[in-house]
């Protein structure tokens, strides 16, 4: 027990000495006696534009893509947000003026087909106004007629010469390219008011299989239809073009007719055909020259002075 008392006293003295030593320690301070602050703000990366202005560089999570018009679109791969890069680049300019050209043409499809034996159709004339060599409002007027006995049918269909009109728009995919070549999609609305009759209708009836011939009286019709088409035009001589079109069409309205619906419709063709085509010769009159200015594009992350 006596030794245990000595051990306890020794430990108490040691703890007292250690506490006294800690109280005498003086912390190290800055020479100016002010707390030291750590600058946690990173310098933001910048890009220098052509005019010398520095703008923030885009984050690494943003990637660059292009839309159908060739404009640069930025996509943030983290958030999924898309936005146009209005700082580092400009949208490509349309190199052709607003009123770029006027074209007039003649549809040679029906005359050629009639020369090959077709018994319906006639001719059509069209005009087109080119906006930036891109969008092209379109109008057509023509005439059609029919005097045909369809194969394996027991009647003759006749339609006197009647006019038709079409209105629509073409979209040129090569709007910033050489206008000597055009690839386009088109949409049309067509309408025609005409008269028609069915003659020499042969009917077999009776016990003795007798043949009777009747005529269906003349009727009038007003028919509207839509056309969806893909086309190609190529210059064959200065300002002269050949064009081809493949069309899918459908009737929109035709009214009701007591003695049967029309078989041939001017500007449309025969019902119920779904596809048809056209072949045309046209003349293009340029109204203005294309702009020589080019878009001023600075590659992302590059120094504009270096690009110059």
Coordinates of C-alpha atoms in Angstrom, one line a residue:
X1 CA 0.0 0.0 0.0
X2 CA 2.8 2.3 0.8
X3 CA 4.3 1.9 -2.7
X4 CA 0.8 2.4 -4.3
X5 CA 0.6 5.8 -2.6
X6 CA 4.0 6.8 -4.1
X7 CA 2.8 5.8 -7.6
X8 CA -0.4 7.8 -7.4
X9 CA 1.5 10.9 -6.2
X10 CA 4.0 10.6 -9.0
X11 CA 1.3 10.3 -11.7
X12 CA -0.5 13.4 -10.3
X13 CA 2.7 15.4 -10.4
X14 CA 3.4 14.4 -14.0
X15 CA -0.1 15.4 -15.2
X16 CA 0.3 18.8 -13.4
X17 CA 3.6 19.5 -15.2
X18 CA 2.2 18.5 -18.6
X19 CA -0.8 20.8 -18.2
X20 CA 1.4 23.7 -17.2
X21 CA 3.6 23.2 -20.3
X22 CA 0.6 23.3 -22.6
X23 CA -0.6 26.6 -21.1
X24 CA 2.8 28.1 -21.8
X25 CA 2.7 27.3 -25.6
X26 CA 2.2 30.4 -27.7
X27 CA 0.6 29.9 -31.2
X28 CA 2.5 31.1 -34.3
X29 CA 0.8 34.0 -36.0
X30 CA 1.4 35.9 -39.3
X31 CA 3.8 38.8 -39.1
X32 CA 0.9 41.3 -39.5
X33 CA -1.1 39.5 -36.8
X34 CA -4.0 38.9 -39.3
X35 CA -5.4 35.4 -40.1
X36 CA -4.1 33.9 -43.3
X37 CA -6.8 33.3 -45.9
X38 CA -6.7 30.8 -48.7
X39 CA -7.8 31.9 -52.1
X40 CA -10.1 29.2 -53.3
X41 CA -11.3 31.0 -56.4
X42 CA -9.9 29.5 -59.5
X43 CA -9.1 31.8 -62.5
X44 CA -11.8 31.3 -65.1
X45 CA -10.6 30.1 -68.5
X46 CA -11.2 32.6 -71.3
X47 CA -11.1 32.7 -75.1
X48 CA -10.0 35.8 -77.0
X49 CA -12.3 36.9 -79.8
X50 CA -11.4 38.7 -83.0
X51 CA -12.1 42.2 -81.5
X52 CA -9.8 41.5 -78.6
X53 CA -12.6 40.8 -76.1
X54 CA -12.1 37.9 -73.7
X55 CA -15.1 35.7 -73.0
X56 CA -15.5 32.7 -70.7
X57 CA -14.6 29.4 -72.3
X58 CA -17.4 26.8 -72.3
X59 CA -17.2 23.9 -69.8
X60 CA -15.7 20.6 -70.6
X61 CA -19.1 18.9 -70.2
X62 CA -20.4 20.8 -73.3
X63 CA -20.0 19.1 -76.7
X64 CA -20.5 20.6 -80.1
X65 CA -23.0 19.5 -82.7
X66 CA -24.5 20.9 -85.9
X67 CA -28.1 21.2 -86.9
X68 CA -29.6 20.7 -90.4
X69 CA -28.8 24.3 -91.3
X70 CA -25.2 23.9 -90.4
X71 CA -25.4 26.1 -87.2
X72 CA -23.4 25.0 -84.2
X73 CA -25.4 23.8 -81.3
X74 CA -23.9 23.1 -77.9
X75 CA -25.2 20.2 -75.7
X76 CA -24.4 19.9 -72.0
X77 CA -23.7 16.2 -71.5
X78 CA -24.5 16.5 -67.8
X79 CA -27.8 18.4 -67.8
X80 CA -28.8 17.5 -71.4
X81 CA -29.6 21.2 -72.1
X82 CA -29.1 22.4 -75.7
X83 CA -28.2 25.9 -76.7
X84 CA -26.7 27.8 -79.6
X85 CA -23.1 28.9 -79.3
X86 CA -23.7 32.6 -79.8
X87 CA -20.3 33.6 -78.4
X88 CA -17.8 31.6 -80.2
X89 CA -19.5 31.3 -83.6
X90 CA -22.0 32.8 -85.9
X91 CA -24.7 31.0 -88.0
X92 CA -23.7 30.5 -91.6
X93 CA -25.1 33.2 -93.8
X94 CA -27.3 32.5 -96.8
X95 CA -25.1 33.3 -99.8
X96 CA -28.0 34.0 -102.2
X97 CA -30.2 37.2 -101.9
X98 CA -33.9 37.2 -101.1
X99 CA -35.1 37.7 -104.6
X100 CA -32.6 35.3 -106.3
X101 CA -34.3 34.2 -109.5
X102 CA -37.5 33.6 -111.4
X103 CA -38.1 30.4 -113.5
X104 CA -40.7 29.5 -116.1
X105 CA -41.2 26.1 -117.6
X106 CA -43.4 23.8 -119.6
X107 CA -44.5 20.3 -118.5
X108 CA -43.6 17.9 -121.3
X109 CA -44.8 14.8 -119.6
X110 CA -48.3 14.7 -121.1
X111 CA -47.3 15.7 -124.7
X112 CA -44.7 12.9 -124.7
X113 CA -47.0 10.3 -123.3
X114 CA -49.7 11.3 -125.8
X115 CA -47.2 10.9 -128.6
X116 CA -46.6 7.3 -127.2
X117 CA -50.3 6.5 -127.4
X118 CA -51.8 7.8 -124.2
X119 CA -55.4 9.1 -124.8
X120 CA -55.6 11.7 -122.0
X121 CA -53.7 14.7 -120.7
X122 CA -52.5 17.8 -122.6
X123 CA -50.0 20.4 -121.4
X124 CA -49.1 22.6 -118.5
X125 CA -47.0 25.8 -117.8
X126 CA -45.5 26.8 -114.5
X127 CA -43.6 29.6 -112.8
X128 CA -41.4 29.6 -109.7
X129 CA -39.9 32.4 -107.6
X130 CA -36.7 31.6 -105.8
X131 CA -36.2 33.0 -102.2
X132 CA -32.5 32.7 -101.2
X133 CA -32.3 29.7 -103.6
X134 CA -34.1 27.9 -100.7
X135 CA -37.8 28.3 -100.6
X136 CA -39.6 28.5 -104.0
X137 CA -43.3 29.4 -104.3
X138 CA -44.8 27.6 -107.3
X139 CA -47.8 28.1 -109.6
X140 CA -49.0 26.1 -112.6
X141 CA -51.8 26.4 -115.1
X142 CA -52.6 23.9 -117.8
X143 CA -55.2 22.0 -119.8
X144 CA -56.3 18.5 -119.9
X145 CA -58.7 16.3 -121.9
X146 CA -59.6 12.7 -122.4
X147 CA -61.0 10.4 -125.1
X148 CA -60.1 6.9 -123.9
X149 CA -61.4 3.4 -123.8
X150 CA -59.6 1.9 -120.8
X151 CA -58.1 -1.6 -121.4
X152 CA -60.4 -4.4 -120.6
X153 CA -63.3 -2.0 -120.0
X154 CA -66.7 -1.8 -121.7
X155 CA -67.0 2.0 -122.1
X156 CA -65.3 5.1 -123.6
X157 CA -64.6 8.0 -121.3
X158 CA -64.7 11.5 -122.7
X159 CA -63.7 14.8 -121.1
X160 CA -63.6 18.0 -123.1
X161 CA -60.6 20.3 -122.8
X162 CA -60.6 22.0 -119.4
X163 CA -58.2 24.1 -117.3
X164 CA -56.5 23.2 -114.0
X165 CA -54.4 25.2 -111.5
X166 CA -51.8 24.3 -109.0
X167 CA -50.2 26.2 -106.1
X168 CA -47.4 25.1 -103.8
X169 CA -43.9 25.4 -102.5
X170 CA -40.6 23.7 -103.2
X171 CA -37.8 23.3 -100.6
X172 CA -34.3 23.2 -102.1
X173 CA -31.9 21.1 -100.1
X174 CA -28.9 22.6 -102.0
X175 CA -29.8 26.2 -101.2
X176 CA -26.2 27.3 -100.5
X177 CA -24.8 25.3 -103.4
X178 CA -24.5 25.9 -107.1
X179 CA -28.0 26.7 -108.5
X180 CA -27.1 24.7 -111.6
X181 CA -28.3 21.6 -109.6
X182 CA -31.4 21.5 -107.5
X183 CA -32.8 18.7 -105.4
X184 CA -36.1 19.5 -103.7
X185 CA -39.3 18.4 -102.0
X186 CA -42.5 19.9 -103.1
X187 CA -46.1 20.3 -101.9
X188 CA -49.0 21.2 -104.2
X189 CA -52.7 21.9 -104.1
X190 CA -54.5 21.5 -107.4
X191 CA -58.1 22.1 -108.6
X192 CA -60.0 21.7 -111.8
X193 CA -63.6 22.2 -113.0
X194 CA -64.5 20.1 -116.0
X195 CA -67.2 18.1 -117.7
X196 CA -67.2 14.4 -118.6
X197 CA -69.4 11.7 -120.1
X198 CA -69.3 7.9 -120.5
X199 CA -70.4 6.5 -123.9
X200 CA -70.7 3.2 -125.6
X201 CA -71.3 1.3 -122.4
X202 CA -71.8 -2.3 -123.4
X203 CA -74.2 -4.4 -121.3
X204 CA -74.8 -8.1 -121.8
X205 CA -78.1 -9.2 -120.4
X206 CA -81.1 -11.4 -121.1
X207 CA -81.5 -15.1 -121.7
X208 CA -80.1 -14.9 -125.2
X209 CA -77.0 -12.9 -124.0
X210 CA -77.9 -9.9 -126.0
X211 CA -75.6 -6.8 -126.0
X212 CA -77.1 -3.4 -125.2
X213 CA -75.2 -0.1 -125.7
X214 CA -76.1 2.9 -123.6
X215 CA -74.6 6.4 -123.0
X216 CA -74.4 8.1 -119.6
X217 CA -75.3 11.8 -119.8
X218 CA -72.6 14.5 -119.4
X219 CA -71.8 15.6 -115.9
X220 CA -69.7 18.4 -114.3
X221 CA -67.3 18.1 -111.4
X222 CA -65.0 20.3 -109.3
X223 CA -62.1 18.2 -107.9
X224 CA -59.3 19.3 -105.5
X225 CA -56.2 17.2 -104.8
X226 CA -52.9 17.3 -103.1
X227 CA -49.4 16.3 -104.5
X228 CA -46.3 15.4 -102.6
X229 CA -43.2 15.2 -104.7
X230 CA -39.4 14.9 -104.9
X231 CA -37.7 16.5 -107.8
X232 CA -34.3 17.2 -109.6
X233 CA -33.4 20.0 -111.9
X234 CA -30.1 20.2 -113.9
X235 CA -28.8 22.9 -116.2
X236 CA -28.2 21.7 -119.7
X237 CA -27.3 25.1 -121.3
X238 CA -26.9 28.6 -120.0
X239 CA -30.1 29.3 -117.9
X240 CA -31.9 26.3 -119.4
X241 CA -32.9 23.3 -117.2
X242 CA -34.4 19.9 -117.5
X243 CA -36.4 18.7 -114.5
X244 CA -37.8 15.4 -113.3
X245 CA -40.4 14.8 -110.6
X246 CA -41.9 11.8 -108.9
X247 CA -45.3 12.5 -107.4
X248 CA -47.7 10.9 -104.9
X249 CA -51.1 12.4 -105.0
X250 CA -54.5 12.0 -103.3
X251 CA -58.0 13.5 -103.9
X252 CA -59.1 15.9 -101.3
X253 CA -62.7 16.7 -102.5
X254 CA -64.7 15.7 -105.6
X255 CA -68.3 16.1 -104.6
X256 CA -71.0 13.5 -105.4
X257 CA -72.2 12.5 -108.9
X258 CA -75.4 10.7 -109.7
X259 CA -74.0 8.6 -112.6
X260 CA -70.5 7.9 -111.4
X261 CA -67.3 9.7 -110.4
X262 CA -64.8 11.0 -113.0
X263 CA -62.1 8.7 -114.2
X264 CA -59.7 11.3 -115.6
X265 CA -59.0 14.7 -113.7
X266 CA -57.1 17.5 -115.5
X267 CA -53.7 18.0 -113.9
X268 CA -54.1 14.9 -111.8
X269 CA -54.4 11.9 -114.0
X270 CA -56.6 8.9 -113.6
X271 CA -58.3 7.9 -110.5
X272 CA -57.4 5.9 -108.4
X273 CA -53.7 6.0 -109.4
X274 CA -51.4 6.9 -106.5
X275 CA -48.2 7.8 -108.3
X276 CA -47.3 9.8 -111.4
X277 CA -44.4 11.8 -112.8
X278 CA -43.5 14.9 -114.8
X279 CA -40.7 16.0 -117.1
X280 CA -40.2 19.7 -117.8
X281 CA -38.0 22.2 -119.7
X282 CA -37.5 25.5 -118.0
X283 CA -35.7 28.8 -118.3
X284 CA -34.2 30.5 -115.2
X285 CA -33.8 34.3 -115.0
X286 CA -31.3 35.4 -112.3
X287 CA -32.4 38.5 -110.4
X288 CA -29.2 39.2 -108.3
X289 CA -25.8 37.8 -107.7
X290 CA -24.9 35.7 -104.7
X291 CA -23.1 37.4 -101.8
X292 CA -19.4 36.9 -101.6
X293 CA -19.3 37.4 -97.8
X294 CA -18.5 34.3 -95.8
X295 CA -19.5 33.6 -92.2
X296 CA -16.9 34.6 -89.6
X297 CA -16.5 31.4 -87.5
X298 CA -14.0 31.1 -84.7
X299 CA -13.3 27.4 -83.8
X300 CA -14.3 26.6 -80.2
X301 CA -11.4 27.0 -77.8
X302 CA -9.1 28.7 -80.4
X303 CA -7.5 32.1 -80.4
X304 CA -9.3 34.3 -82.9
X305 CA -6.1 36.2 -83.7
X306 CA -4.4 33.0 -84.6
X307 CA -7.3 32.1 -87.0
X308 CA -6.9 35.4 -88.8

